[in-house]
Coordinates of C-alpha atoms in Angstrom, one line a residue:
Chain A
M1 CA 0.0 0.0 0.0
P2 CA 2.1 3.0 -1.3
L3 CA 0.0 5.5 0.7
A4 CA 1.7 4.3 3.9
F5 CA 4.3 6.8 5.2
Y6 CA 7.7 5.0 5.5
K7 CA 9.3 7.6 7.7
K8 CA 8.4 10.4 10.0
P9 CA 7.8 13.0 9.0
A10 CA 6.9 11.9 5.5
L11 CA 6.8 14.4 2.7
V12 CA 3.7 14.9 0.5
A13 CA 4.5 17.0 -2.5
Y14 CA 1.8 18.8 -4.5
V15 CA 2.4 19.6 -8.2
T16 CA 0.1 21.4 -10.6
C17 CA 0.0 19.1 -13.6
G18 CA 0.6 20.7 -17.0
D19 CA 2.6 23.6 -15.7
P20 CA 4.6 24.4 -17.7
D21 CA 3.7 21.3 -19.7
L22 CA 3.0 17.6 -19.0
P23 CA 6.4 16.2 -20.0
T24 CA 8.1 18.7 -17.6
T25 CA 5.6 17.8 -14.9
R26 CA 6.6 14.2 -15.2
E27 CA 10.3 15.2 -14.8
I28 CA 9.4 17.4 -11.8
I29 CA 7.5 14.5 -10.1
L30 CA 10.3 12.1 -10.6
A31 CA 12.8 14.6 -9.3
A32 CA 10.7 15.2 -6.2
I33 CA 10.5 11.4 -5.6
E34 CA 14.3 11.1 -6.1
A35 CA 14.7 13.9 -3.5
G36 CA 12.6 12.1 -0.9
A37 CA 8.9 12.8 -1.5
D38 CA 6.8 9.9 -0.2
V39 CA 3.5 10.8 -1.7
I40 CA 2.8 12.9 -4.8
E41 CA -0.4 14.9 -5.1
L42 CA -1.1 15.3 -8.8
G43 CA -3.0 18.6 -9.0
V44 CA -5.6 18.8 -11.8
P45 CA -5.8 22.4 -13.0
F46 CA -9.3 24.0 -12.8
S47 CA -10.6 27.2 -14.2
D48 CA -12.0 28.3 -10.8
P49 CA -9.7 27.2 -8.0
V50 CA -11.6 28.8 -5.1
A51 CA -9.5 27.0 -2.5
D52 CA -6.2 28.1 -3.9
G53 CA -4.0 31.2 -3.4
P54 CA -2.4 33.2 -6.2
V55 CA 0.6 30.8 -6.8
I56 CA -1.6 27.8 -7.7
Q57 CA -4.1 30.0 -9.5
R58 CA -1.4 31.2 -11.8
A59 CA 0.0 27.7 -12.4
S60 CA -3.6 26.4 -13.1
E61 CA -4.1 29.2 -15.7
R62 CA -0.8 28.3 -17.4
A63 CA -1.7 24.6 -17.5
L64 CA -5.1 25.3 -18.9
K65 CA -3.8 27.5 -21.6
H66 CA -2.7 24.5 -23.5
G67 CA -5.7 22.4 -22.5
T68 CA -4.4 20.1 -19.7
S69 CA -7.2 17.8 -18.8
L70 CA -8.1 15.3 -16.1
A71 CA -7.7 12.4 -18.6
Q72 CA -4.1 13.6 -19.4
V73 CA -3.3 13.8 -15.7
L74 CA -4.4 10.2 -15.2
T75 CA -2.2 9.2 -18.1
L76 CA 0.7 11.0 -16.5
A77 CA 0.0 9.2 -13.3
A78 CA 0.4 5.9 -15.1
E79 CA 3.7 7.0 -16.5
V80 CA 5.0 8.0 -13.1
R81 CA 3.8 4.7 -11.6
E82 CA 6.0 2.8 -14.1
H83 CA 9.0 4.6 -12.6
A84 CA 8.0 4.7 -8.9
Q85 CA 6.4 1.7 -7.4
S86 CA 6.6 2.6 -3.8
T87 CA 5.4 6.2 -4.0
G88 CA 1.9 7.2 -3.1
L89 CA 0.0 8.9 -5.9
V90 CA -3.1 11.0 -5.1
I91 CA -5.2 12.9 -7.6
F92 CA -5.9 16.3 -6.2
S93 CA -8.9 17.9 -8.1
Y94 CA -11.9 20.1 -7.9
L95 CA -15.2 18.2 -8.3
N96 CA -16.4 19.4 -11.7
P97 CA -13.8 17.8 -14.0
I98 CA -14.4 14.5 -12.2
L99 CA -18.2 14.8 -12.5
R100 CA -17.8 15.6 -16.2
M101 CA -15.7 12.4 -16.7
G102 CA -18.2 10.4 -14.5
M103 CA -17.4 9.3 -11.0
A104 CA -17.2 5.6 -11.8
K105 CA -15.1 6.1 -14.9
F106 CA -12.7 8.3 -13.0
C107 CA -12.2 5.7 -10.4
K108 CA -11.8 2.9 -13.0
V109 CA -9.2 4.8 -15.0
A110 CA -7.4 6.0 -11.8
R111 CA -7.2 2.5 -10.5
A112 CA -5.8 1.2 -13.8
A113 CA -3.2 4.0 -13.8
G114 CA -1.9 2.9 -10.4
V115 CA -3.3 5.8 -8.5
D116 CA -3.8 5.2 -4.8
G117 CA -6.3 7.9 -3.8
A118 CA -8.0 11.2 -4.5
L119 CA -8.7 14.4 -2.7
I120 CA -11.6 16.5 -4.0
T121 CA -11.2 20.0 -2.6
D122 CA -14.8 21.2 -3.0
L123 CA -16.6 18.0 -2.1
P124 CA -17.6 18.1 1.6
V125 CA -17.8 14.7 3.3
E126 CA -21.5 15.4 3.9
E127 CA -22.2 15.2 0.2
A128 CA -19.8 12.4 -0.7
G129 CA -22.0 9.3 -0.6
E130 CA -21.8 8.4 -4.3
Y131 CA -18.1 9.3 -4.5
L132 CA -17.2 7.1 -1.5
R133 CA -19.1 4.2 -2.9
A134 CA -17.2 4.5 -6.3
M135 CA -13.9 4.9 -4.5
R136 CA -14.5 1.9 -2.4
A137 CA -15.5 -0.2 -5.4
Y138 CA -12.1 0.4 -7.0
D139 CA -10.1 0.2 -3.8
L140 CA -9.0 3.8 -3.9
A141 CA -8.4 5.9 -0.8
P142 CA -10.5 9.0 -0.4
V143 CA -8.7 11.8 1.5
F144 CA -10.6 14.7 3.1
L145 CA -9.6 18.0 4.4
A146 CA -10.1 18.8 8.1
A147 CA -10.1 22.5 9.0
P148 CA -9.3 24.2 12.4
T149 CA -12.9 25.4 12.3
S150 CA -14.4 21.9 11.9
P151 CA -16.4 21.0 14.9
E152 CA -15.9 17.6 16.7
E153 CA -18.8 15.8 14.8
R154 CA -17.4 16.8 11.5
L155 CA -13.8 15.7 12.3
K156 CA -15.3 12.3 13.2
R157 CA -17.1 12.0 9.9
I158 CA -14.0 13.1 8.0
A159 CA -11.9 10.5 9.9
E160 CA -14.4 7.8 9.2
A161 CA -14.6 8.5 5.5
S162 CA -10.9 8.9 4.9
R163 CA -8.5 6.2 4.0
G164 CA -4.7 6.4 3.8
F165 CA -4.3 9.6 5.7
V166 CA -6.3 12.7 6.9
Y167 CA -5.2 16.0 5.5
A168 CA -5.3 18.6 8.2
V169 CA -5.4 22.2 7.1
S170 CA -3.0 24.3 9.2
R171 CA -5.2 27.4 9.3
T172 CA -8.3 28.9 7.8
G173 CA -7.9 30.2 4.2
V174 CA -6.5 29.2 0.9
T175 CA -3.3 27.5 -0.1
G176 CA -0.1 29.5 -0.1
A177 CA 3.1 30.1 1.8
R178 CA 3.0 31.9 5.2
Q179 CA 5.7 33.3 7.5
Q180 CA 4.4 31.7 10.6
L181 CA 2.3 28.6 11.3
A182 CA -0.8 29.3 13.4
D183 CA -1.3 27.6 16.7
D184 CA -4.4 26.3 15.0
A185 CA -2.3 23.6 13.4
R186 CA -1.1 21.9 16.5
K187 CA -4.5 22.0 18.1
L188 CA -6.2 20.5 15.1
V189 CA -3.7 17.6 14.9
K190 CA -4.3 16.9 18.6
R191 CA -8.1 16.9 18.1
L192 CA -7.8 14.6 15.1
R193 CA -5.7 12.1 17.1
R194 CA -8.6 11.7 19.3
V195 CA -10.9 10.5 16.5
T196 CA -8.6 8.6 14.2
R197 CA -5.6 6.2 14.0
L198 CA -4.9 7.2 10.5
P199 CA -1.7 9.2 9.9
I200 CA -2.2 12.9 9.7
A201 CA -0.6 15.1 7.1
L202 CA -0.5 18.8 7.7
G203 CA -0.6 21.3 4.9
F204 CA -1.3 24.8 3.8
G205 CA 1.5 27.4 4.2
I206 CA 4.5 25.3 4.7
S207 CA 7.6 26.4 2.7
T208 CA 10.8 26.3 4.7
A209 CA 13.0 23.6 6.4
E210 CA 12.3 25.2 9.8
Q211 CA 8.5 24.9 9.3
F212 CA 9.0 21.3 7.9
A213 CA 10.9 20.3 11.1
E214 CA 8.4 22.0 13.4
V215 CA 5.4 20.4 11.7
G216 CA 7.2 17.1 11.6
S217 CA 7.4 17.1 15.4
F218 CA 3.7 16.7 15.8
A219 CA 2.2 15.5 12.5
D220 CA 3.0 12.3 10.6
A221 CA 3.5 14.0 7.3
V222 CA 4.0 17.4 5.8
V223 CA 2.3 18.6 2.7
V224 CA 4.2 21.1 0.6
G225 CA 2.4 22.6 -2.4
S226 CA 2.6 26.3 -3.3
A227 CA 6.3 26.5 -2.5
I228 CA 7.0 23.7 -5.0
V229 CA 4.7 25.3 -7.6
E230 CA 6.5 28.6 -7.1
T231 CA 9.8 26.9 -7.5
V232 CA 8.6 25.6 -10.9
E233 CA 7.4 29.1 -11.8
R234 CA 10.7 30.8 -10.9
N235 CA 13.0 28.3 -12.6
R236 CA 12.0 28.2 -16.3
G237 CA 14.0 25.7 -18.2
R238 CA 15.4 23.8 -15.2
E239 CA 12.2 23.1 -13.3
A240 CA 12.8 19.5 -12.3
E241 CA 16.4 20.2 -11.1
A242 CA 15.2 23.1 -9.1
V243 CA 12.4 21.2 -7.5
G244 CA 14.8 18.4 -6.6
E245 CA 17.1 20.9 -4.9
F246 CA 14.2 22.5 -3.1
V247 CA 12.8 19.2 -1.7
R248 CA 16.3 18.1 -0.6
K249 CA 16.9 21.4 1.2
L250 CA 13.4 21.3 2.8
S251 CA 14.2 18.0 4.5
P252 CA 17.8 16.8 4.5
V253 CA 16.8 14.0 6.8
T254 CA 14.0 12.9 4.5
A255 CA 16.4 12.6 1.6
E256 CA 18.7 10.3 3.6
S257 CA 16.1 8.2 5.3
S258 CA 14.1 7.6 2.2
V259 CA 17.0 5.9 0.6
A260 CA 17.3 3.7 3.7
A261 CA 13.6 3.0 3.7
R262 CA 13.6 1.6 0.2
Chain B
M1 CA -19.0 24.1 6.5
A2 CA -19.3 25.2 10.1
A3 CA -20.0 28.7 9.0
L4 CA -22.8 27.5 6.6
E5 CA -24.3 25.5 9.4
E6 CA -24.2 28.5 11.8
L7 CA -25.8 30.6 9.1
E8 CA -28.5 28.0 8.5
R9 CA -29.3 27.7 12.2
E10 CA -29.5 31.5 12.7
Y11 CA -31.6 31.9 9.6
E12 CA -34.1 29.2 10.7
R13 CA -34.4 30.9 14.1
A14 CA -34.8 34.4 12.5
K15 CA -37.5 33.1 10.2
R16 CA -39.7 32.2 13.2
D17 CA -38.7 35.3 15.2
K18 CA -41.5 37.8 15.0
K19 CA -39.3 40.7 16.2
F20 CA -36.8 39.9 13.4
Q21 CA -39.5 39.8 10.8
A22 CA -41.1 43.0 12.1
R23 CA -37.8 44.9 11.9
L24 CA -37.1 43.6 8.4
T25 CA -40.6 44.6 7.2
E26 CA -40.1 48.0 8.8
L27 CA -36.8 48.6 7.0
L28 CA -38.2 47.3 3.7
T29 CA -41.1 49.8 4.1
T30 CA -39.5 52.9 5.6
Y31 CA -36.0 52.6 4.2
A32 CA -36.1 50.6 1.0
G33 CA -39.5 51.9 -0.2
R34 CA -41.7 48.8 -0.4
P35 CA -44.2 48.0 -1.6
T36 CA -43.1 48.9 -5.1
P37 CA -45.8 49.8 -7.6
L38 CA -47.3 47.5 -10.2
F39 CA -47.6 49.8 -13.2
F40 CA -49.8 49.4 -16.2
A41 CA -47.7 50.1 -19.3
R42 CA -50.4 51.6 -21.5
R43 CA -48.3 52.9 -24.4
L44 CA -46.1 49.8 -24.6
T45 CA -49.2 47.6 -24.6
E46 CA -50.8 49.6 -27.4
K47 CA -47.5 49.6 -29.4
L48 CA -47.1 45.8 -29.2
G49 CA -50.9 45.3 -29.8
G50 CA -51.3 42.1 -27.7
A51 CA -51.4 41.2 -24.0
K52 CA -51.9 43.8 -21.4
I53 CA -48.4 44.6 -19.9
Y54 CA -47.8 45.4 -16.3
L55 CA -44.4 46.4 -14.9
K56 CA -43.3 45.5 -11.4
R57 CA -41.2 48.5 -10.5
E58 CA -38.3 47.1 -8.4
D59 CA -36.2 49.8 -10.1
L60 CA -37.9 52.3 -7.8
L61 CA -36.4 50.7 -4.7
H62 CA -33.6 52.5 -2.7
T63 CA -30.2 51.8 -4.4
G64 CA -32.1 51.2 -7.7
A65 CA -32.7 47.5 -7.8
H66 CA -34.3 44.5 -6.0
K67 CA -31.0 43.6 -4.4
I68 CA -31.7 45.6 -1.3
N69 CA -34.4 43.1 -0.2
N70 CA -31.8 40.4 0.4
C71 CA -29.2 42.8 1.7
L72 CA -31.4 44.1 4.5
G73 CA -32.4 40.5 5.4
Q74 CA -28.9 39.2 5.6
G75 CA -27.7 42.5 7.2
L76 CA -30.1 41.8 10.1
L77 CA -28.8 38.3 10.3
V78 CA -25.2 39.6 10.6
E79 CA -26.3 41.6 13.5
R80 CA -27.8 38.5 15.2
M81 CA -24.6 36.5 14.6
G82 CA -22.6 39.3 16.2
K83 CA -20.2 39.6 13.2
H84 CA -18.8 43.0 12.2
R85 CA -17.2 42.5 8.8
V86 CA -19.2 41.9 5.6
I87 CA -17.9 40.8 2.2
A88 CA -19.8 40.6 -1.0
E89 CA -19.3 40.0 -4.7
T90 CA -20.8 42.1 -7.4
G91 CA -21.3 41.9 -11.1
A92 CA -23.2 44.9 -12.3
G93 CA -22.5 46.7 -9.0
Q94 CA -26.1 46.7 -7.9
H95 CA -25.6 44.1 -5.2
G96 CA -22.3 45.7 -4.2
V97 CA -24.1 49.1 -3.8
A98 CA -26.9 47.5 -1.9
T99 CA -24.5 45.7 0.4
A100 CA -22.4 48.9 1.0
T101 CA -25.6 50.7 1.8
V102 CA -26.8 48.2 4.3
C103 CA -23.3 48.1 5.9
A104 CA -23.4 51.9 6.3
L105 CA -26.9 51.7 7.7
L106 CA -26.0 49.0 10.3
G107 CA -22.4 50.0 10.9
F108 CA -20.4 47.1 9.4
E109 CA -17.0 47.1 7.8
C110 CA -17.6 46.3 4.1
V111 CA -15.4 44.8 1.3
V112 CA -16.8 44.2 -2.1
Y113 CA -15.1 42.0 -4.7
M114 CA -15.6 43.0 -8.3
G115 CA -14.0 41.8 -11.6
T116 CA -11.9 44.6 -13.2
E117 CA -13.8 44.2 -16.5
D118 CA -17.0 44.9 -14.5
M119 CA -15.4 47.8 -12.7
R120 CA -14.6 49.3 -16.1
R121 CA -18.1 49.0 -17.4
Q122 CA -19.9 49.9 -14.1
E123 CA -17.7 52.7 -13.1
L124 CA -20.5 54.7 -11.5
N125 CA -21.4 51.9 -9.1
V126 CA -17.8 51.6 -8.1
F127 CA -17.8 55.2 -7.0
R128 CA -21.1 54.8 -5.2
M129 CA -19.7 51.9 -3.2
R130 CA -16.7 53.9 -2.2
L131 CA -18.8 56.9 -1.3
L132 CA -20.8 54.6 1.0
G133 CA -17.6 53.7 2.8
A134 CA -17.0 50.2 1.2
E135 CA -13.6 49.0 0.0
V136 CA -13.9 47.8 -3.6
R137 CA -11.3 45.1 -4.4
G138 CA -10.7 44.5 -8.1
V139 CA -10.3 40.9 -9.3
E140 CA -8.0 40.2 -12.2
S141 CA -8.4 36.5 -12.7
G142 CA -10.4 34.6 -15.3
S143 CA -12.9 36.7 -17.3
R144 CA -12.6 39.4 -14.6
T145 CA -16.4 39.3 -14.1
L146 CA -18.9 38.1 -11.6
K147 CA -17.7 34.5 -11.4
D148 CA -14.2 35.6 -10.5
A149 CA -15.5 38.0 -8.0
I150 CA -17.3 35.2 -6.2
N151 CA -14.1 33.0 -6.3
E152 CA -12.2 35.8 -4.5
A153 CA -15.0 36.5 -2.0
M154 CA -15.0 32.8 -1.2
R155 CA -11.3 32.9 -0.6
D156 CA -11.7 35.8 1.7
W157 CA -14.5 34.1 3.5
V158 CA -12.6 30.8 4.2
T159 CA -9.7 32.9 5.5
N160 CA -11.7 35.3 7.8
V161 CA -14.7 33.1 8.5
R162 CA -14.6 33.6 12.2
T163 CA -15.3 37.4 12.0
T164 CA -16.8 37.8 8.5
H165 CA -20.2 37.2 6.9
Y166 CA -20.3 36.6 3.2
L167 CA -23.4 38.5 1.9
L168 CA -24.0 36.5 -1.3
G169 CA -26.1 38.4 -3.7
S170 CA -27.9 35.7 -5.7
V171 CA -29.6 32.4 -5.3
L172 CA -26.3 30.6 -5.7
G173 CA -23.6 29.0 -3.7
A174 CA -23.9 26.4 -1.0
H175 CA -27.0 25.8 1.1
P176 CA -28.6 27.7 2.8
Y177 CA -27.9 30.6 0.4
P178 CA -30.2 29.7 -2.5
T179 CA -33.1 29.2 -0.2
M180 CA -32.4 32.1 2.1
V181 CA -31.9 34.6 -0.7
R182 CA -35.0 33.4 -2.4
D183 CA -37.0 33.9 0.8
F184 CA -35.8 37.5 1.1
H185 CA -37.0 38.2 -2.5
R186 CA -40.3 36.4 -2.3
V187 CA -41.9 39.7 -1.3
I188 CA -41.7 40.8 -5.0
G189 CA -44.1 38.0 -6.1
R190 CA -46.2 38.3 -3.0
E191 CA -46.9 42.0 -3.7
A192 CA -47.3 41.5 -7.4
R193 CA -49.9 38.8 -6.9
A194 CA -52.0 40.9 -4.6
Q195 CA -51.6 43.9 -6.8
I196 CA -52.7 42.3 -10.0
L197 CA -55.7 40.7 -8.3
K198 CA -56.7 44.1 -7.0
A199 CA -56.2 45.9 -10.3
E200 CA -57.6 43.2 -12.7
G201 CA -59.4 40.7 -10.5
K202 CA -57.5 37.9 -12.1
L203 CA -54.1 36.3 -12.4
P204 CA -51.7 37.1 -15.3
A205 CA -51.1 34.6 -18.1
A206 CA -47.3 35.0 -17.8
I207 CA -44.6 36.5 -15.6
I208 CA -41.3 37.5 -17.3
A209 CA -38.0 38.2 -15.5
C210 CA -34.4 38.1 -16.4
V211 CA -32.1 35.4 -14.9
G212 CA -28.4 35.9 -14.1
G213 CA -28.0 33.9 -10.9
G214 CA -31.8 34.2 -10.7
S215 CA -32.7 36.2 -7.6
N216 CA -35.2 38.6 -9.0
S217 CA -36.9 36.0 -11.1
I218 CA -37.2 33.4 -8.3
G219 CA -38.5 36.2 -6.1
I220 CA -41.3 37.1 -8.5
F221 CA -42.0 33.5 -9.5
Y222 CA -42.2 31.9 -6.1
D223 CA -45.7 33.0 -5.0
F224 CA -47.1 32.1 -8.4
L225 CA -45.7 28.6 -8.4
K226 CA -49.0 27.1 -7.1
D227 CA -51.0 29.0 -9.8
K228 CA -50.3 26.4 -12.5
K229 CA -51.9 28.5 -15.3
V230 CA -49.4 31.3 -14.8
R231 CA -46.5 30.7 -17.2
L232 CA -43.2 31.6 -15.6
I233 CA -40.6 32.8 -18.1
G234 CA -36.9 33.4 -17.3
V235 CA -34.8 35.3 -19.8
E236 CA -31.1 34.5 -20.0
A237 CA -28.4 36.5 -21.7
G238 CA -28.0 35.5 -25.3
G239 CA -25.0 37.7 -25.7
R240 CA -23.5 38.2 -29.2
S241 CA -23.8 34.7 -30.6
E242 CA -24.7 31.1 -29.7
K243 CA -21.0 30.1 -29.6
L244 CA -19.7 28.9 -26.2
G245 CA -18.0 32.0 -24.6
D246 CA -20.2 34.5 -26.4
H247 CA -23.3 34.2 -24.2
A248 CA -24.6 33.3 -20.7
A249 CA -27.6 31.1 -21.7
R250 CA -27.0 28.2 -19.4
F251 CA -30.1 26.2 -20.4
R252 CA -29.2 26.6 -24.1
G253 CA -25.5 25.6 -24.0
G254 CA -24.9 24.3 -20.5
S255 CA -24.9 20.9 -18.8
P256 CA -25.1 19.7 -15.2
G257 CA -22.0 20.5 -13.2
V258 CA -20.7 22.0 -10.0
L259 CA -19.5 25.6 -9.7
Q260 CA -18.8 27.4 -6.4
G261 CA -20.7 24.9 -4.3
T262 CA -23.8 24.7 -6.5
Y263 CA -25.0 21.7 -8.6
S264 CA -26.9 23.2 -11.5
Y265 CA -26.6 23.8 -15.3
V266 CA -23.1 25.2 -16.1
L267 CA -21.5 26.4 -19.2
Q268 CA -18.4 24.2 -19.5
D269 CA -16.1 22.5 -22.0
S270 CA -15.8 18.7 -22.5
G271 CA -13.2 18.5 -19.7
G272 CA -15.3 20.1 -17.1
Q273 CA -13.5 23.5 -17.2
I274 CA -15.9 26.4 -16.7
A275 CA -16.4 28.4 -19.9
L276 CA -16.0 32.2 -20.3
T277 CA -19.2 34.1 -20.8
H278 CA -20.3 37.3 -22.4
S279 CA -23.2 39.6 -22.0
V280 CA -23.7 43.3 -22.5
S281 CA -25.2 43.3 -19.0
A282 CA -22.7 42.5 -16.2
G283 CA -25.4 41.2 -13.9
L284 CA -26.3 38.3 -16.3
D285 CA -22.8 37.5 -17.2
Y286 CA -22.3 34.2 -15.2
P287 CA -21.8 30.6 -16.3
S288 CA -24.2 28.9 -13.9
I289 CA -27.7 29.5 -12.7
G290 CA -29.5 29.1 -9.3
P291 CA -30.3 25.4 -8.7
E292 CA -33.9 26.1 -8.0
H293 CA -34.3 27.4 -11.6
A294 CA -32.7 24.2 -12.9
A295 CA -35.3 22.2 -10.8
L296 CA -38.2 24.4 -12.1
R297 CA -37.0 23.9 -15.7
D298 CA -36.5 20.2 -15.4
A299 CA -40.0 19.9 -13.8
G300 CA -41.5 21.9 -16.7
R301 CA -42.9 24.5 -14.3
A302 CA -40.9 27.4 -15.6
E303 CA -39.5 28.0 -19.1
Y304 CA -36.3 29.7 -20.1
V305 CA -35.4 31.7 -23.2
A306 CA -32.6 34.0 -24.2
A307 CA -32.4 37.6 -25.5
S308 CA -29.4 38.9 -27.3
D309 CA -27.3 42.0 -26.5
A310 CA -28.9 43.7 -29.5
E311 CA -32.5 42.8 -28.4
A312 CA -31.9 44.0 -24.9
L313 CA -30.5 47.3 -26.1
A314 CA -33.4 47.8 -28.5
A315 CA -35.8 47.0 -25.7
T316 CA -34.1 49.6 -23.5
T317 CA -34.8 52.3 -26.0
L318 CA -38.3 51.2 -26.6
L319 CA -39.2 51.2 -22.9
A320 CA -37.5 54.6 -22.4
R321 CA -39.6 56.1 -25.2
T322 CA -42.9 54.5 -24.6
E323 CA -43.1 54.7 -20.8
G324 CA -40.3 57.0 -19.7
I325 CA -38.6 54.2 -17.9
I326 CA -34.9 53.4 -18.5
P327 CA -34.4 49.8 -17.3
A328 CA -31.1 48.3 -16.2
L329 CA -29.6 46.3 -19.1
E330 CA -30.4 43.1 -17.1
S331 CA -34.1 43.9 -16.8
A332 CA -34.1 45.0 -20.5
H333 CA -33.6 41.3 -21.4
A334 CA -37.0 40.7 -19.8
V335 CA -38.5 43.6 -21.7
A336 CA -37.0 42.2 -24.9
E337 CA -39.0 38.9 -24.3
V338 CA -42.3 40.7 -23.8
V339 CA -41.6 42.6 -27.1
K340 CA -41.5 39.2 -28.8
R341 CA -44.3 37.5 -26.8
A342 CA -47.0 40.1 -26.2
P343 CA -48.1 40.5 -29.8
R344 CA -48.8 36.8 -30.0
M345 CA -51.0 36.9 -26.9
K346 CA -54.7 37.7 -26.6
K347 CA -55.7 41.3 -25.6
S348 CA -57.6 39.8 -22.6
E349 CA -54.4 38.3 -21.3
I350 CA -52.1 39.9 -18.8
V351 CA -48.3 39.7 -18.6
I352 CA -46.2 41.1 -15.8
V353 CA -42.6 42.0 -16.5
N354 CA -40.2 42.4 -13.5
V355 CA -38.2 45.6 -14.0
S356 CA -35.6 44.5 -11.5
G357 CA -33.4 47.6 -11.7
R358 CA -33.0 51.0 -13.2
G359 CA -30.6 51.9 -16.0
D360 CA -28.6 54.8 -14.6
K361 CA -25.6 52.5 -13.9
D362 CA -25.6 51.4 -17.6
I363 CA -25.7 54.9 -19.2
G364 CA -22.1 54.5 -20.3
I365 CA -22.6 51.2 -22.0
M366 CA -25.9 52.4 -23.6
R367 CA -24.1 55.5 -24.9
E368 CA -21.3 53.4 -26.4
N369 CA -23.8 51.0 -28.1
L370 CA -26.8 53.1 -29.0
K371 CA -25.0 56.0 -30.7
L372 CA -27.7 58.6 -30.2
D373 CA -25.4 61.7 -30.1

């Protein structure tokens, strides 16, 4: 089960697929894995990314300019799977592209591509009945977001519906790097521990080695997204190399121990 | 989610709270100017030579459109919830102005998100909002119109949810918004029904209203739903052509999808990306439609047609010159439909057109397009 975290803290790396183009995204993902990423979130670009900050918004716009689609992202996932058997692959998407493809078809194609799970940003667990049934039928792990504002009851539902890991959002708001991590993060992880035994990955706003280490002290995994996407944006022509360097610097320990773990 | 649940709880309580309802009614009467007249458009009726046309004059409300009904309602809810910061999106600027107005009235901090394309074409409303003390934040993403303003307002809301209320201006978004916003606009249909019965002693054959998100139309439709013989006709923006990207006629070119928390008809491409839209009227320029309209359409209770930019502009001139009323370009789409439909109806039949807003805000666009000088 590749969604298991082999080391603590594990690194979950988010990439907006198709930015700057799909062949480069493939190289970026392989470089991130080489540098120690345990799970890759393959971001499907969407025209209206309401949960994302400016960095991922810009990346999505660039990816959509040349028509990056969910179907292409799933093909990319299959290619990555050929090269990386022990890395977790999670499709990270808004609901509409998946609805358009059809829930069951999405799950079927994702399974065939070697994908392990999916996270649909704008599908609340309360409305996820059909999705959960389809995911279960294809043995895929649904991952849900838990927010600091989620009341106890909701955290419970999220924990019950999630497989693989629970994604804890470090603070209220959209994706994007922040100087400081809110106290919210630690409290939320503590609250989640009370309702689940699943590993907890913490994300939103993490961009430095210091933050990585801090989060690693209380969460099982750290999600880094916008900072990787920004590295791609700032290093035209050497995207994969730059992401590899960034991931290595983010967690020097991760890079070493991942070799040992394999 | 937690904020939506809090809002739903508070709204359900307010609905049953006589004091809340009395205060809302008082503000609607003494501040907004309700009830609005139902006006018999004699010259327009004669000119078209068919059905008897009545105009529901929402354009006469304070701030110039129906939007104030919902803003006063939600404003009082904000007070109940003890929040002090209000954010809103706006397309044509009418909802933004109504929100800024209510925030000034009730003493809230106010931020309005508006696409920069809409800021350009609705300059006057941008100034009005600023004059009322609101901060107007331009949105540069996507088509720089209503949809993008909603995205940005949602991003603000999830960030500041503990202190902020999102005063959504149409029957869109996640539950309870579509239901709550409809309820605050039901007063339009409730009044119109009583007024037409008093004036004519019978119900109209048809009601016509424009549909962007669909708040004014659902507001006037709702109390007529049980009157099965009254045809309910929504008019979408036909834009400049039937090509995807050139219009905002969701029922003509859209398919089921999810946008901004609403499952409804959506203009989208084969990969599920939301399409760009176009309309001469900023308030109708939106790729999805309120879910209740989708349900009414699928049930066959309401029908939906489209009027083009050119038809809406022609209808504006016609109404101005026959009745001395300059409608908002949104409402002009409804007028355009009555121009097509009334001549085919019997003289004994009545049709009510909802003039949801006045045209002052659109004078710049009308001037560009009508070339009268």
